[in-house]
CSV table of C-alpha atoms in Angstrom, one decimal:
chain,number,residue,atom,x,y,z
A,3,MET,CA,1.2,-4.2,21.5
A,4,ALA,CA,-1.9,-1.9,21.4
A,5,GLU,CA,-3.1,-0.6,18.2
A,6,HIS,CA,-2.2,2.8,19.2
A,7,ASP,CA,1.2,1.8,20.3
A,8,VAL,CA,2.0,0.0,16.9
A,9,LEU,CA,0.9,3.1,15.1
A,10,SER,CA,3.2,5.5,17.3
A,11,THR,CA,6.5,3.1,16.7
A,12,THR,CA,5.8,3.0,13.0
A,13,ARG,CA,4.9,6.5,12.7
A,14,GLU,CA,8.2,7.6,14.7
A,15,ALA,CA,10.4,5.0,12.8
A,16,TYR,CA,9.5,6.5,9.4
A,17,ASP,CA,9.7,9.9,10.7
A,18,ALA,CA,13.4,9.1,11.6
A,19,VAL,CA,14.3,7.7,8.2
A,20,ALA,CA,12.0,9.9,5.8
A,21,LEU,CA,14.9,11.5,4.0
A,22,THR,CA,16.8,8.4,3.4
A,23,TYR,CA,13.7,6.5,2.3
A,24,ALA,CA,12.9,9.3,-0.2
A,25,GLN,CA,16.4,9.3,-1.7
A,26,LEU,CA,16.4,5.7,-2.3
A,27,PHE,CA,13.0,4.9,-3.3
A,28,SER,CA,11.7,8.2,-5.1
A,29,ASP,CA,12.8,7.0,-8.6
A,30,SER,CA,12.1,3.2,-8.0
A,31,LEU,CA,9.5,3.1,-10.9
A,32,ARG,CA,12.2,3.8,-13.4
A,33,ASP,CA,13.5,0.2,-13.4
A,34,SER,CA,10.2,-1.5,-12.4
A,35,PRO,CA,8.3,-2.2,-15.5
A,36,LEU,CA,5.8,-4.7,-13.9
A,37,ASP,CA,4.9,-2.0,-11.3
A,38,ARG,CA,4.4,0.6,-13.9
A,39,ALA,CA,2.3,-1.8,-16.0
A,40,ILE,CA,0.0,-2.7,-13.0
A,41,LEU,CA,-0.6,0.9,-11.6
A,42,GLY,CA,-1.2,1.7,-15.3
A,43,ALA,CA,-4.0,-1.1,-15.7
A,44,PHE,CA,-5.2,0.3,-12.0
A,45,ALA,CA,-5.4,3.8,-13.5
A,46,GLU,CA,-7.6,2.6,-16.8
A,47,VAL,CA,-10.0,0.6,-14.4
A,48,VAL,CA,-10.3,3.5,-12.2
A,49,SER,CA,-10.9,6.3,-14.8
A,50,ALA,CA,-13.2,3.7,-16.6
A,51,SER,CA,-15.7,3.4,-13.8
A,52,GLY,CA,-15.7,6.7,-12.1
A,53,ASP,CA,-14.0,10.3,-11.8
A,54,GLY,CA,-10.9,9.1,-11.0
A,55,ARG,CA,-10.3,10.2,-7.6
A,56,VAL,CA,-7.9,7.9,-5.6
A,57,ALA,CA,-6.3,8.0,-2.2
A,58,ASP,CA,-2.7,6.6,-2.0
A,59,LEU,CA,-2.6,5.2,1.5
A,60,GLY,CA,0.8,5.2,3.1
A,61,CYS,CA,2.2,7.3,0.3
A,62,GLY,CA,5.5,8.1,2.0
A,63,PRO,CA,7.3,10.8,0.1
A,64,GLY,CA,4.8,11.1,-2.6
A,65,HIS,CA,6.3,9.5,-5.9
A,66,ILE,CA,3.8,7.2,-6.4
A,67,THR,CA,0.8,9.7,-5.8
A,68,ALA,CA,2.7,12.0,-8.4
A,69,HIS,CA,3.0,9.1,-11.0
A,70,LEU,CA,-1.0,8.3,-10.6
A,71,ASP,CA,-1.2,12.1,-11.3
A,72,GLU,CA,0.7,11.9,-14.4
A,73,LEU,CA,-1.8,8.8,-15.3
A,74,GLY,CA,-4.6,11.3,-15.3
A,75,LEU,CA,-5.9,10.4,-11.9
A,76,ALA,CA,-7.2,12.8,-9.2
A,77,ALA,CA,-4.7,11.2,-6.6
A,78,PHE,CA,-4.1,12.4,-3.2
A,79,GLY,CA,-1.7,11.0,-0.6
A,80,VAL,CA,-2.3,9.8,3.2
A,81,ASP,CA,0.6,8.8,5.3
A,82,ALA,CA,0.8,8.5,9.3
A,83,SER,CA,4.3,9.9,9.0
A,84,PRO,CA,4.4,14.0,9.2
A,85,ALA,CA,7.9,13.8,8.0
A,86,MET,CA,7.0,11.8,5.1
A,87,ILE,CA,4.1,14.2,4.2
A,88,GLU,CA,6.4,17.2,4.4
A,89,LEU,CA,8.8,15.9,2.1
A,90,ALA,CA,5.8,14.7,-0.3
A,91,ARG,CA,4.4,18.4,-0.2
A,92,GLN,CA,7.9,20.0,-0.8
A,93,ALA,CA,8.3,17.7,-3.9
A,94,TYR,CA,4.8,17.9,-5.2
A,95,PRO,CA,3.4,21.3,-4.2
A,96,ALA,CA,0.7,20.8,-6.6
A,97,LEU,CA,-0.8,17.8,-5.0
A,98,ARG,CA,-2.5,17.3,-1.9
A,99,PHE,CA,-0.8,15.0,0.9
A,100,ASP,CA,-2.6,14.7,4.4
A,101,VAL,CA,-1.1,13.1,7.5
A,102,GLY,CA,-3.6,10.2,8.6
A,103,SER,CA,-4.2,6.7,9.8
A,104,MET,CA,-5.4,4.1,7.3
A,105,ALA,CA,-7.5,2.8,10.3
A,106,ALA,CA,-9.7,5.9,10.6
A,107,LEU,CA,-9.5,8.0,7.4
A,108,ASN,CA,-10.8,11.4,7.2
A,109,ILE,CA,-12.7,10.5,3.9
A,110,ALA,CA,-16.4,10.3,3.3
A,111,ASP,CA,-18.1,7.2,2.6
A,112,GLY,CA,-18.1,6.0,-1.0
A,113,VAL,CA,-16.5,8.9,-2.5
A,114,LEU,CA,-13.3,7.2,-4.0
A,115,GLY,CA,-12.9,5.5,-7.6
A,116,GLY,CA,-9.5,3.9,-6.1
A,117,VAL,CA,-7.7,3.2,-3.2
A,118,LEU,CA,-3.8,2.5,-3.5
A,119,SER,CA,-2.1,0.4,-0.8
A,120,ARG,CA,1.3,-0.3,-1.9
A,121,TRP,CA,3.1,-2.2,1.1
A,122,SER,CA,1.5,0.2,3.6
A,123,VAL,CA,-0.2,-2.6,5.4
A,124,ILE,CA,2.8,-4.6,6.1
A,125,HIS,CA,3.0,-3.1,9.7
A,126,THR,CA,-0.4,-3.8,10.5
A,127,PRO,CA,-0.8,-6.7,13.1
A,128,PRO,CA,-2.7,-9.5,11.4
A,129,GLN,CA,-5.7,-9.2,13.9
A,130,GLU,CA,-6.0,-5.7,12.9
A,131,LEU,CA,-6.1,-5.9,9.2
A,132,PRO,CA,-9.7,-6.8,8.7
A,133,ALA,CA,-10.6,-3.4,10.4
A,134,ILE,CA,-8.0,-1.6,7.5
A,135,LEU,CA,-9.8,-3.3,4.7
A,136,ALA,CA,-13.2,-2.5,6.0
A,137,GLU,CA,-11.9,1.0,5.8
A,138,PHE,CA,-10.9,0.6,2.4
A,139,HIS,CA,-14.4,-0.6,1.5
A,140,ARG,CA,-16.1,2.2,3.4
A,141,VAL,CA,-14.4,5.0,1.2
A,142,LEU,CA,-14.8,3.3,-2.2
A,143,ALA,CA,-17.5,4.0,-4.3
A,144,PRO,CA,-19.4,1.0,-5.8
A,145,GLY,CA,-17.5,-0.3,-8.7
A,146,GLY,CA,-14.4,1.1,-7.1
A,147,HIS,CA,-10.8,-0.4,-7.2
A,148,LEU,CA,-8.4,-1.4,-4.6
A,149,LEU,CA,-5.0,-2.1,-5.5
A,150,ILE,CA,-3.1,-3.6,-2.5
A,151,GLY,CA,0.5,-4.6,-2.6
A,152,PHE,CA,2.4,-6.9,0.1
A,153,SER,CA,5.1,-9.7,0.5
A,154,ALA,CA,4.0,-13.4,0.3
A,155,SER,CA,4.5,-15.7,3.1
A,156,GLU,CA,6.0,-19.1,2.5
A,157,GLY,CA,3.0,-21.1,1.7
A,158,PRO,CA,-0.5,-21.8,2.7
A,159,SER,CA,0.3,-23.3,5.8
A,160,HIS,CA,1.9,-19.8,6.9
A,161,PRO,CA,-1.1,-17.5,6.1
A,162,THR,CA,1.0,-14.7,7.8
A,163,GLN,CA,4.5,-14.3,8.8
A,164,VAL,CA,6.6,-11.9,10.9
A,165,PHE,CA,9.8,-10.6,8.8
A,166,ASP,CA,12.7,-8.4,9.3
A,167,HIS,CA,11.6,-5.1,7.9
A,168,THR,CA,14.5,-2.7,8.2
A,169,VAL,CA,12.3,0.4,9.5
A,170,ALA,CA,9.5,-1.4,11.7
A,171,PRO,CA,8.0,-4.8,12.6
A,172,ALA,CA,6.3,-6.1,9.5
A,173,TYR,CA,4.2,-8.8,8.3
A,174,ARG,CA,3.9,-11.0,5.0
A,175,TRP,CA,0.7,-12.8,3.9
A,176,TRP,CA,-0.4,-16.0,1.6
A,177,PRO,CA,-1.9,-14.4,-1.3
A,178,ASP,CA,-5.1,-16.4,-1.2
A,179,HIS,CA,-5.6,-15.9,2.4
A,180,LEU,CA,-5.3,-12.1,1.9
A,181,ALA,CA,-7.8,-12.2,-1.0
A,182,ALA,CA,-10.2,-14.0,1.2
A,183,MET,CA,-10.0,-11.3,3.9
A,184,LEU,CA,-10.9,-9.1,0.8
A,185,ARG,CA,-13.8,-10.8,0.0
A,186,GLU,CA,-14.9,-10.8,3.6
A,187,SER,CA,-14.5,-7.1,3.4
A,188,GLY,CA,-16.8,-6.8,0.4
A,189,LEU,CA,-14.0,-6.5,-2.3
A,190,VAL,CA,-13.7,-9.2,-4.9
A,191,GLU,CA,-10.2,-10.0,-6.6
A,192,VAL,CA,-10.3,-9.3,-10.4
A,193,ALA,CA,-6.8,-10.0,-11.1
A,194,ARG,CA,-3.3,-10.5,-9.3
A,195,MET,CA,0.6,-9.9,-10.2
A,196,VAL,CA,3.0,-12.0,-8.3
A,197,ARG,CA,6.8,-11.1,-9.0
A,198,GLU,CA,9.5,-13.8,-8.1
A,199,PRO,CA,12.3,-12.5,-6.3
A,200,GLN,CA,15.5,-11.7,-8.1
A,201,PRO,CA,18.7,-13.4,-7.1
A,202,THR,CA,20.1,-10.1,-6.0
A,203,ASP,CA,17.2,-9.3,-3.7
A,204,ARG,CA,18.3,-9.3,-0.1
A,205,ARG,CA,14.9,-10.7,0.8
A,206,GLN,CA,13.7,-13.9,-1.3
A,207,PHE,CA,9.9,-13.1,-1.2
A,208,GLN,CA,7.4,-13.2,-3.8
A,209,GLU,CA,5.7,-9.6,-4.1
A,210,VAL,CA,2.2,-9.7,-4.9
A,211,GLN,CA,-0.2,-7.0,-6.0
A,212,LEU,CA,-4.0,-7.6,-5.8
A,213,LEU,CA,-6.5,-5.6,-7.6
A,214,ALA,CA,-10.1,-6.1,-6.1
A,215,ARG,CA,-13.3,-4.3,-6.9
A,216,LYS,CA,-16.3,-3.2,-4.5
A,217,ALA,CA,-19.4,-4.5,-5.7
């Protein structure tokens, strides 16, 4: 499937479920202390190294963008789904939300202190991920940080695996493999958080968040 077709399919799928998605996940941080902790650490390192300007890429209905704003960052959201962006603008009218693609961001070179990508790369075919990571690197200022979240594959012998995502075709990665891809893009891992699945989770995957810095 061509890149354009992948993006179109994903965009249309999220447009169709945008309202349901917002209702299900807009309060998701309330019961996720580990996620709040890693987002807090991300906010601290971004604030310490620059002006705190952050792009939340794949922002969905905007709840994480709003959380970053509450943490003191100059956060704005970008999502490929116009329906998601419309919901975000309605819910958080004081914040900026743009329709856009991670593969071609309408952001100048080297202007961001941080990039957040929470499970937004999971719909990117593995062969296209290096270009996305290069785009993250391009928009970050020297010393800027990326926090990227994804689901882990089963082991080092499975660097990538397809999984049965509810909305659109999706992939998971072995953490060391994705960390190596980050290094190749000029982003050096500085920390990672791995959350084991709970017995009640529908998918028994580890959830991984990697924090990386642009040299």
